[in-house]
Amino acid sequence: MYKYHCLNPISAVGLDQLDENYVNVETAKGADAILVRSAKMHEMEFDKNLKVIARAGAGVNNIPLERCAGEGVVVFNTPGANANGVKELVVAAMLLASRDIVGGIEWVAKEKDQEDIDKLAEKQKKQFAGCEIMGKKLGIIGLGAIGAMVANAASALGMEVYGYDPYISIDAAWNLSRTIKHIKSLDEIYSQCDYITIHVPLLDSTKEMINKEALDKMKDGVVLLNFARDLLVDEDALIEALDKVKKYLTDFANHTVAGHKGILVTPHLGASTEESEENCAVMAVKEIRDFLENGNIKNSVNFPNCDMGTCVAVGRIAICHKNIPNMISQFTKILGAEGLNIADMTNKSKGEYAYTLIDLESAASKEALDELKAIEGVSKVRVVK
């Protein structure tokens, strides 16, 4: 029986994927798994029984990844599950920036009591006129799941799409429309594009990548969209550049941008659709089940992907450990001394950490498991059941 705890409300469509071997507990104490969306976990103490955290979404800034890795807690996210919801909001934002739809709606609401509002509207509508996005150049920085969807949608709407991503995956490349122009330099995006949208993760290398230097290179009247992470843009520099930037659209409300002229802010609505929440929950639950029941890892952000299929062995052991020399030889020495025959084994690494799955022809004793746990650099040893 596995115990799980939800730090945030998780779609029932996802939780329904859990069978009678899973029980929802009221606190994280003693839980094997935690499901989370936006709850901040950096100050949480983790129970020694905790094995896995699944984030129903892509961003994992609310989870202490390094501490989790050091304690042998595998952290999953759900890349691509909410991509369509974010894509649709980005397309909507481009349309809102191109035509003063928001201003027009606000004007009608303000003048609603005017007896001749219909005639007055005909006279005033020119102040809300804008342009069409068809034929305009869109620069997309980051062609992951969301960026690729935005690119294809914009291309279908008749935009000329420029994409920049030096680390594009094979899957993303195959899914892109042939009309997308692959650009090797951000400077070309900045200097050529009428609209620029950012779809990269927040890393030390990407923090405030849209800064004064980048803004200075952009065209007059550019529309900038940020539906990825607020810290990707130096918003103080952005405000200083609003004489050049026609509109800044962001999904991240804060005191710097909220209510500022020339900036449209939505309250983090990117993945706030019923479909996105369901997709994320289903993917997160499937990741947890495959990990707990088979030891397999897919879409972890702190441990490597590792797959040995459905667990049919008498004794499958999963080991989280540091990525240092001689670990495998120490594992096999202990198991060999017990007379245990290894039927199959795989070892994968990701940065400073590694993960080993071992299928044994007979179950390991408690003594052998304790010896494995005692190896320096091993954070967690688990018998997969």
CSV table of C-alpha atoms in Angstrom, one decimal:
chain,number,residue,atom,x,y,z
A,1,MET,CA,0.0,0.0,0.0
A,2,TYR,CA,1.4,3.4,-1.0
A,3,LYS,CA,0.5,6.6,0.7
A,4,TYR,CA,0.3,9.9,-1.2
A,5,HIS,CA,-0.4,13.5,-0.1
A,6,CYS,CA,-1.6,16.5,-2.2
A,7,LEU,CA,-0.2,19.9,-1.2
A,8,ASN,CA,-2.5,21.6,-3.7
A,9,PRO,CA,-5.9,20.5,-5.2
A,10,ILE,CA,-5.2,18.0,-7.9
A,11,SER,CA,-7.7,17.2,-10.6
A,12,ALA,CA,-9.8,14.2,-9.8
A,13,VAL,CA,-9.3,12.9,-13.4
A,14,GLY,CA,-5.6,12.3,-12.5
A,15,LEU,CA,-6.2,10.9,-9.0
A,16,ASP,CA,-8.7,8.5,-10.4
A,17,GLN,CA,-5.7,6.8,-12.1
A,18,LEU,CA,-4.6,5.5,-8.7
A,19,ASP,CA,-6.0,2.1,-7.8
A,20,GLU,CA,-6.8,0.5,-4.4
A,21,ASN,CA,-3.1,0.2,-3.7
A,22,TYR,CA,-2.9,3.9,-3.1
A,23,VAL,CA,-4.3,5.9,-0.1
A,24,ASN,CA,-4.6,9.6,0.2
A,25,VAL,CA,-3.2,10.8,3.6
A,26,GLU,CA,-4.0,14.2,5.2
A,27,THR,CA,-0.4,15.2,5.9
A,28,ALA,CA,3.0,14.6,4.2
A,29,LYS,CA,4.3,12.7,7.2
A,30,GLY,CA,4.8,9.1,6.2
A,31,ALA,CA,3.8,9.6,2.6
A,32,ASP,CA,5.6,7.8,-0.2
A,33,ALA,CA,4.6,10.5,-2.7
A,34,ILE,CA,3.7,14.1,-2.8
A,35,LEU,CA,1.7,15.8,-5.6
A,36,VAL,CA,2.1,19.5,-5.9
A,37,ARG,CA,1.3,22.5,-8.1
A,38,SER,CA,2.3,25.9,-6.7
A,39,ALA,CA,2.8,25.2,-3.0
A,40,LYS,CA,6.3,26.3,-1.9
A,41,MET,CA,8.3,23.4,-0.5
A,42,HIS,CA,11.7,24.9,0.2
A,43,GLU,CA,11.0,25.2,4.0
A,44,MET,CA,9.5,21.7,4.3
A,45,GLU,CA,11.2,18.9,6.1
A,46,PHE,CA,10.9,15.7,4.2
A,47,ASP,CA,9.9,12.4,5.9
A,48,LYS,CA,12.5,9.6,5.5
A,49,ASN,CA,9.7,7.6,3.8
A,50,LEU,CA,9.3,10.1,1.0
A,51,LYS,CA,10.4,8.7,-2.4
A,52,VAL,CA,8.9,10.9,-5.1
A,53,ILE,CA,7.5,14.4,-5.7
A,54,ALA,CA,5.4,15.1,-8.8
A,55,ARG,CA,4.8,18.7,-9.9
A,56,ALA,CA,1.6,18.9,-11.9
A,57,GLY,CA,3.1,21.5,-14.3
A,58,ALA,CA,6.4,22.3,-15.9
A,59,GLY,CA,8.1,24.8,-13.5
A,60,VAL,CA,9.8,23.5,-10.4
A,61,ASN,CA,11.1,26.7,-8.8
A,62,ASN,CA,8.9,25.9,-5.7
A,63,ILE,CA,10.8,22.6,-5.0
A,64,PRO,CA,14.3,22.3,-3.5
A,65,LEU,CA,15.7,20.1,-6.2
A,66,GLU,CA,19.3,19.8,-4.9
A,67,ARG,CA,18.1,18.8,-1.4
A,68,CYS,CA,15.7,16.3,-2.9
A,69,ALA,CA,18.5,14.7,-5.0
A,70,GLY,CA,20.7,14.6,-1.9
A,71,GLU,CA,18.0,12.8,0.0
A,72,GLY,CA,17.2,10.4,-2.8
A,73,VAL,CA,13.8,12.0,-3.6
A,74,VAL,CA,13.0,11.9,-7.3
A,75,VAL,CA,11.2,15.0,-8.6
A,76,PHE,CA,9.1,14.8,-11.7
A,77,ASN,CA,7.4,17.5,-13.7
A,78,THR,CA,4.9,17.3,-16.6
A,79,PRO,CA,6.4,18.9,-19.7
A,80,GLY,CA,4.0,19.6,-22.5
A,81,ALA,CA,0.9,18.6,-20.5
A,82,ASN,CA,-0.3,22.3,-20.3
A,83,ALA,CA,1.4,23.4,-23.5
A,84,ASN,CA,-1.8,23.9,-25.5
A,85,GLY,CA,-3.4,26.1,-22.8
A,86,VAL,CA,-0.4,28.4,-22.7
A,87,LYS,CA,-0.2,28.5,-26.5
A,88,GLU,CA,-3.8,29.7,-26.7
A,89,LEU,CA,-3.2,32.4,-24.2
A,90,VAL,CA,-0.1,33.6,-26.0
A,91,VAL,CA,-2.1,33.8,-29.3
A,92,ALA,CA,-4.8,35.7,-27.5
A,93,ALA,CA,-2.2,38.1,-26.0
A,94,MET,CA,-0.8,38.9,-29.5
A,95,LEU,CA,-4.3,39.8,-30.6
A,96,LEU,CA,-4.9,41.9,-27.5
A,97,ALA,CA,-1.7,43.8,-28.2
A,98,SER,CA,-2.4,44.3,-31.8
A,99,ARG,CA,-5.9,45.8,-31.4
A,100,ASP,CA,-6.9,47.8,-28.4
A,101,ILE,CA,-9.7,45.3,-27.5
A,102,VAL,CA,-9.3,45.8,-23.8
A,103,GLY,CA,-9.5,49.6,-24.1
A,104,GLY,CA,-12.6,49.3,-26.3
A,105,ILE,CA,-14.3,47.0,-23.8
A,106,GLU,CA,-13.4,49.3,-20.9
A,107,TRP,CA,-14.8,52.3,-22.9
A,108,VAL,CA,-18.1,50.6,-23.5
A,109,ALA,CA,-18.4,49.7,-19.8
A,110,LYS,CA,-17.7,53.3,-18.8
A,111,GLU,CA,-20.2,54.8,-21.3
A,112,LYS,CA,-22.9,52.1,-20.8
A,113,ASP,CA,-25.5,54.7,-19.5
A,114,GLN,CA,-25.2,56.9,-22.6
A,115,GLU,CA,-28.5,57.0,-24.4
A,116,ASP,CA,-26.9,57.1,-27.8
A,117,ILE,CA,-24.0,54.8,-27.0
A,118,ASP,CA,-24.4,53.0,-30.4
A,119,LYS,CA,-23.8,56.3,-32.3
A,120,LEU,CA,-21.1,57.4,-29.9
A,121,ALA,CA,-19.3,54.1,-30.4
A,122,GLU,CA,-19.1,54.6,-34.1
A,123,LYS,CA,-17.4,57.9,-33.5
A,124,GLN,CA,-15.0,56.7,-30.9
A,125,LYS,CA,-14.0,53.3,-32.3
A,126,LYS,CA,-11.1,54.8,-34.3
A,127,GLN,CA,-9.2,55.4,-31.1
A,128,PHE,CA,-9.1,51.7,-30.5
A,129,ALA,CA,-8.1,50.7,-34.0
A,130,GLY,CA,-5.0,48.5,-34.4
A,131,CYS,CA,-3.2,46.2,-36.9
A,132,GLU,CA,-3.6,42.7,-38.0
A,133,ILE,CA,-1.0,40.0,-37.1
A,134,MET,CA,-1.1,38.4,-40.5
A,135,GLY,CA,2.2,39.1,-42.3
A,136,LYS,CA,4.0,40.3,-39.2
A,137,LYS,CA,7.2,38.8,-38.0
A,138,LEU,CA,7.1,36.7,-34.8
A,139,GLY,CA,10.3,35.8,-33.0
A,140,ILE,CA,10.1,32.8,-30.6
A,141,ILE,CA,12.9,32.3,-28.1
A,142,GLY,CA,12.8,28.6,-27.1
A,143,LEU,CA,11.2,25.9,-29.2
A,144,GLY,CA,10.2,23.4,-26.5
A,145,ALA,CA,6.6,22.0,-26.2
A,146,ILE,CA,5.0,25.4,-25.8
A,147,GLY,CA,7.3,27.4,-28.2
A,148,ALA,CA,6.8,24.9,-31.0
A,149,MET,CA,3.0,25.0,-30.6
A,150,VAL,CA,3.0,28.8,-30.6
A,151,ALA,CA,5.2,28.7,-33.8
A,152,ASN,CA,2.8,26.4,-35.6
A,153,ALA,CA,-0.2,28.3,-34.6
A,154,ALA,CA,1.3,31.7,-35.6
A,155,SER,CA,2.4,30.2,-38.9
A,156,ALA,CA,-1.2,29.0,-39.5
A,157,LEU,CA,-2.4,32.6,-38.8
A,158,GLY,CA,-0.2,33.9,-41.6
A,159,MET,CA,2.7,35.2,-39.5
A,160,GLU,CA,6.3,35.0,-40.6
A,161,VAL,CA,7.9,33.0,-37.8
A,162,TYR,CA,11.5,33.0,-36.7
A,163,GLY,CA,12.6,30.5,-34.1
A,164,TYR,CA,15.7,30.5,-31.9
A,165,ASP,CA,16.7,27.4,-29.8
A,166,PRO,CA,20.2,26.1,-29.9
A,167,TYR,CA,19.1,23.1,-27.8
A,168,ILE,CA,16.0,22.1,-29.8
A,169,SER,CA,15.1,18.4,-29.3
A,170,ILE,CA,14.6,16.1,-32.3
A,171,ASP,CA,10.9,15.6,-31.4
A,172,ALA,CA,10.3,19.4,-31.3
A,173,ALA,CA,12.1,19.8,-34.6
A,174,TRP,CA,9.9,17.2,-36.3
A,175,ASN,CA,6.8,18.8,-34.9
A,176,LEU,CA,7.6,22.2,-36.3
A,177,SER,CA,6.0,23.5,-39.5
A,178,ARG,CA,8.4,23.7,-42.4
A,179,THR,CA,7.6,27.4,-42.7
A,180,ILE,CA,9.4,28.2,-39.4
A,181,LYS,CA,12.8,29.9,-40.0
A,182,HIS,CA,15.5,28.7,-37.7
A,183,ILE,CA,17.6,31.6,-36.5
A,184,LYS,CA,21.1,31.1,-35.0
A,185,SER,CA,21.4,34.5,-33.4
A,186,LEU,CA,19.2,36.3,-30.9
A,187,ASP,CA,20.3,39.6,-32.4
A,188,GLU,CA,18.4,38.7,-35.6
A,189,ILE,CA,15.3,38.0,-33.6
A,190,TYR,CA,15.7,41.3,-31.8
A,191,SER,CA,16.3,43.4,-34.9
A,192,GLN,CA,13.9,41.8,-37.3
A,193,CYS,CA,10.7,40.8,-35.4
A,194,ASP,CA,7.5,42.8,-34.7
A,195,TYR,CA,6.5,40.4,-31.9
A,196,ILE,CA,8.9,38.5,-29.6
A,197,THR,CA,7.7,35.8,-27.2
A,198,ILE,CA,9.9,33.9,-24.7
A,199,HIS,CA,9.6,30.2,-23.9
A,200,VAL,CA,12.7,29.2,-22.0
A,201,PRO,CA,13.2,27.8,-18.5
A,202,LEU,CA,14.5,30.1,-15.7
A,203,LEU,CA,18.2,29.4,-15.3
A,204,ASP,CA,21.2,31.4,-14.2
A,205,SER,CA,22.0,31.8,-17.8
A,206,THR,CA,18.5,33.0,-18.8
A,207,LYS,CA,17.6,35.2,-15.8
A,208,GLU,CA,16.9,38.8,-17.1
A,209,MET,CA,18.0,37.7,-20.6
A,210,ILE,CA,15.7,40.5,-21.9
A,211,ASN,CA,17.7,43.4,-20.4
A,212,LYS,CA,18.5,46.9,-21.5
A,213,GLU,CA,21.1,45.6,-24.1
A,214,ALA,CA,18.5,43.3,-25.7
A,215,LEU,CA,15.8,45.9,-25.6
A,216,ASP,CA,18.1,48.5,-27.3
A,217,LYS,CA,18.4,46.0,-30.3
A,218,MET,CA,14.7,45.6,-30.8
A,219,LYS,CA,12.6,47.4,-33.4
A,220,ASP,CA,10.5,50.5,-32.5
A,221,GLY,CA,7.0,49.4,-31.8
A,222,VAL,CA,7.9,45.8,-30.9
A,223,VAL,CA,5.4,43.7,-28.8
A,224,LEU,CA,7.1,41.6,-26.1
A,225,LEU,CA,5.3,38.6,-24.6
A,226,ASN,CA,6.4,36.7,-21.5
A,227,PHE,CA,4.3,33.7,-20.5
A,228,ALA,CA,7.3,31.6,-19.2
A,229,ARG,CA,8.8,33.2,-16.1
A,230,ASP,CA,8.7,36.7,-14.8
A,231,LEU,CA,12.5,36.9,-14.0
A,232,LEU,CA,13.4,36.3,-17.6
A,233,VAL,CA,12.8,40.0,-18.2
A,234,ASP,CA,14.5,42.9,-16.4
A,235,GLU,CA,11.2,44.7,-15.9
A,236,ASP,CA,12.7,47.9,-14.6
A,237,ALA,CA,14.7,48.2,-17.9
A,238,LEU,CA,11.5,47.2,-19.8
A,239,ILE,CA,9.5,50.1,-18.2
A,240,GLU,CA,12.3,52.5,-19.2
A,241,ALA,CA,12.0,51.2,-22.8
A,242,LEU,CA,8.2,51.6,-23.1
A,243,ASP,CA,8.7,54.5,-25.5
A,244,LYS,CA,10.1,51.8,-27.9
A,245,VAL,CA,8.1,48.8,-26.8
A,246,LYS,CA,4.5,49.1,-28.0
A,247,LYS,CA,3.2,46.6,-25.5
A,248,TYR,CA,4.5,44.2,-22.9
A,249,LEU,CA,2.3,41.3,-22.1
A,250,THR,CA,3.0,39.1,-19.1
A,251,ASP,CA,1.3,36.4,-17.1
A,252,PHE,CA,3.1,37.4,-13.9
A,253,ALA,CA,1.6,40.1,-11.7
A,254,ASN,CA,3.8,42.1,-9.4
A,255,HIS,CA,4.1,45.7,-8.2
A,256,THR,CA,6.5,46.6,-11.0
A,257,VAL,CA,4.1,45.9,-13.8
A,258,ALA,CA,0.6,45.8,-12.4
A,259,GLY,CA,-1.5,48.7,-13.7
A,260,HIS,CA,1.3,50.2,-15.6
A,261,LYS,CA,0.4,52.0,-18.9
A,262,GLY,CA,1.6,50.0,-21.9
A,263,ILE,CA,1.6,46.7,-20.0
A,264,LEU,CA,-1.1,44.1,-20.0
A,265,VAL,CA,-0.9,41.6,-17.1
A,266,THR,CA,-2.9,38.4,-16.6
A,267,PRO,CA,-3.0,36.7,-13.2
A,268,HIS,CA,-1.0,33.6,-14.1
A,269,LEU,CA,-3.6,32.1,-16.3
A,270,GLY,CA,-1.3,30.2,-18.7
A,271,ALA,CA,-2.2,26.7,-17.5
A,272,SER,CA,-5.5,27.6,-15.8
A,273,THR,CA,-7.8,25.6,-18.0
A,274,GLU,CA,-9.7,22.5,-17.0
A,275,GLU,CA,-7.9,20.5,-19.8
A,276,SER,CA,-4.4,21.6,-18.7
A,277,GLU,CA,-5.0,20.8,-15.1
A,278,GLU,CA,-6.4,17.4,-16.0
A,279,ASN,CA,-3.5,16.6,-18.4
A,280,CYS,CA,-0.9,17.6,-15.8
A,281,ALA,CA,-2.6,15.5,-13.1
A,282,VAL,CA,-2.8,12.4,-15.3
A,283,MET,CA,0.8,12.7,-16.4
A,284,ALA,CA,2.0,13.3,-12.8
A,285,VAL,CA,0.1,10.3,-11.5
A,286,LYS,CA,1.4,8.0,-14.2
A,287,GLU,CA,5.0,9.1,-13.5
A,288,ILE,CA,4.5,8.3,-9.8
A,289,ARG,CA,3.0,4.9,-10.5
A,290,ASP,CA,5.7,3.9,-12.9
A,291,PHE,CA,8.3,4.9,-10.4
A,292,LEU,CA,6.8,3.3,-7.3
A,293,GLU,CA,5.6,0.1,-9.0
A,294,ASN,CA,8.4,-0.4,-11.5
A,295,GLY,CA,11.3,1.9,-10.4
A,296,ASN,CA,11.3,3.6,-13.8
A,297,ILE,CA,12.0,7.3,-14.2
A,298,LYS,CA,10.7,9.6,-16.9
A,299,ASN,CA,10.6,13.4,-16.9
A,300,SER,CA,12.6,13.8,-13.7
A,301,VAL,CA,14.3,17.1,-13.2
A,302,ASN,CA,16.9,15.9,-10.7
A,303,PHE,CA,17.6,12.3,-11.7
A,304,PRO,CA,18.2,10.6,-15.1
A,305,ASN,CA,15.6,8.9,-17.2
A,306,CYS,CA,15.8,5.2,-16.6
A,307,ASP,CA,13.5,2.4,-17.9
A,308,MET,CA,13.6,-1.4,-17.3
A,309,GLY,CA,10.0,-2.0,-18.2
A,310,THR,CA,7.4,-3.7,-16.0
A,311,CYS,CA,8.8,-5.2,-12.8
A,312,VAL,CA,8.5,-8.9,-13.0
A,313,ALA,CA,11.6,-9.9,-11.2
A,314,VAL,CA,11.5,-11.4,-7.7
A,315,GLY,CA,13.7,-8.6,-6.4
A,316,ARG,CA,14.1,-5.3,-8.2
A,317,ILE,CA,16.2,-2.8,-6.3
A,318,ALA,CA,16.3,0.9,-7.0
A,319,ILE,CA,19.3,2.9,-5.7
A,320,CYS,CA,19.7,6.7,-5.7
A,321,HIS,CA,23.3,7.7,-5.3
A,322,LYS,CA,26.0,10.2,-6.2
A,323,ASN,CA,27.6,10.0,-9.6
A,324,ILE,CA,31.1,8.9,-8.4
A,325,PRO,CA,33.5,6.1,-9.4
A,326,ASN,CA,33.3,2.5,-8.2
A,327,MET,CA,29.6,2.6,-7.1
A,328,ILE,CA,28.5,-0.3,-9.3
A,329,SER,CA,31.4,-2.5,-8.2
A,330,GLN,CA,30.4,-1.9,-4.6
A,331,PHE,CA,26.8,-2.9,-5.3
A,332,THR,CA,27.7,-6.1,-7.1
A,333,LYS,CA,30.3,-7.1,-4.5
A,334,ILE,CA,27.7,-6.9,-1.7
A,335,LEU,CA,25.1,-8.8,-3.8
A,336,GLY,CA,27.6,-11.4,-4.9
A,337,ALA,CA,28.7,-12.0,-1.3
A,338,GLU,CA,25.0,-12.8,-0.6
A,339,GLY,CA,24.9,-15.3,-3.4
A,340,LEU,CA,22.4,-13.2,-5.3
A,341,ASN,CA,22.5,-13.5,-9.1
A,342,ILE,CA,21.9,-10.3,-11.1
A,343,ALA,CA,19.4,-10.9,-14.0
A,344,ASP,CA,19.5,-7.4,-15.4
A,345,MET,CA,20.9,-4.0,-14.4
A,346,THR,CA,21.0,-0.5,-15.7
A,347,ASN,CA,22.8,2.6,-14.4
A,348,LYS,CA,22.2,6.2,-15.6
A,349,SER,CA,23.6,9.5,-14.5
A,350,LYS,CA,22.6,13.2,-14.6
A,351,GLY,CA,25.1,15.7,-13.3
A,352,GLU,CA,26.2,14.9,-9.8
A,353,TYR,CA,23.6,12.2,-9.3
A,354,ALA,CA,22.9,8.7,-10.6
A,355,TYR,CA,20.3,6.0,-10.5
A,356,THR,CA,20.7,2.2,-10.6
A,357,LEU,CA,18.1,-0.4,-11.2
A,358,ILE,CA,19.0,-4.1,-10.5
A,359,ASP,CA,16.8,-7.1,-11.1
A,360,LEU,CA,17.8,-10.1,-8.9
A,361,GLU,CA,16.8,-13.7,-9.4
A,362,SER,CA,15.9,-13.9,-5.7
A,363,ALA,CA,15.0,-11.4,-3.1
A,364,ALA,CA,17.8,-9.5,-1.2
A,365,SER,CA,18.1,-9.9,2.5
A,366,LYS,CA,17.6,-7.0,4.9
A,367,GLU,CA,21.3,-7.3,5.7
A,368,ALA,CA,22.3,-6.9,2.1
A,369,LEU,CA,20.0,-3.9,1.7
A,370,ASP,CA,21.4,-2.3,4.9
A,371,GLU,CA,25.0,-2.8,3.5
A,372,LEU,CA,23.9,-1.0,0.2
A,373,LYS,CA,22.4,1.9,2.2
A,374,ALA,CA,25.6,2.2,4.2
A,375,ILE,CA,27.8,2.9,1.1
A,376,GLU,CA,29.1,6.4,1.1
A,377,GLY,CA,27.3,8.4,-1.6
A,378,VAL,CA,24.1,6.3,-1.5
A,379,SER,CA,21.0,8.3,-0.5
A,380,LYS,CA,18.2,5.8,-0.9
A,381,VAL,CA,17.8,2.1,-1.5
A,382,ARG,CA,14.3,0.7,-2.2
A,383,VAL,CA,12.9,-2.7,-3.0
A,384,VAL,CA,10.4,-2.2,-5.9
A,385,LYS,CA,7.2,-4.0,-5.1
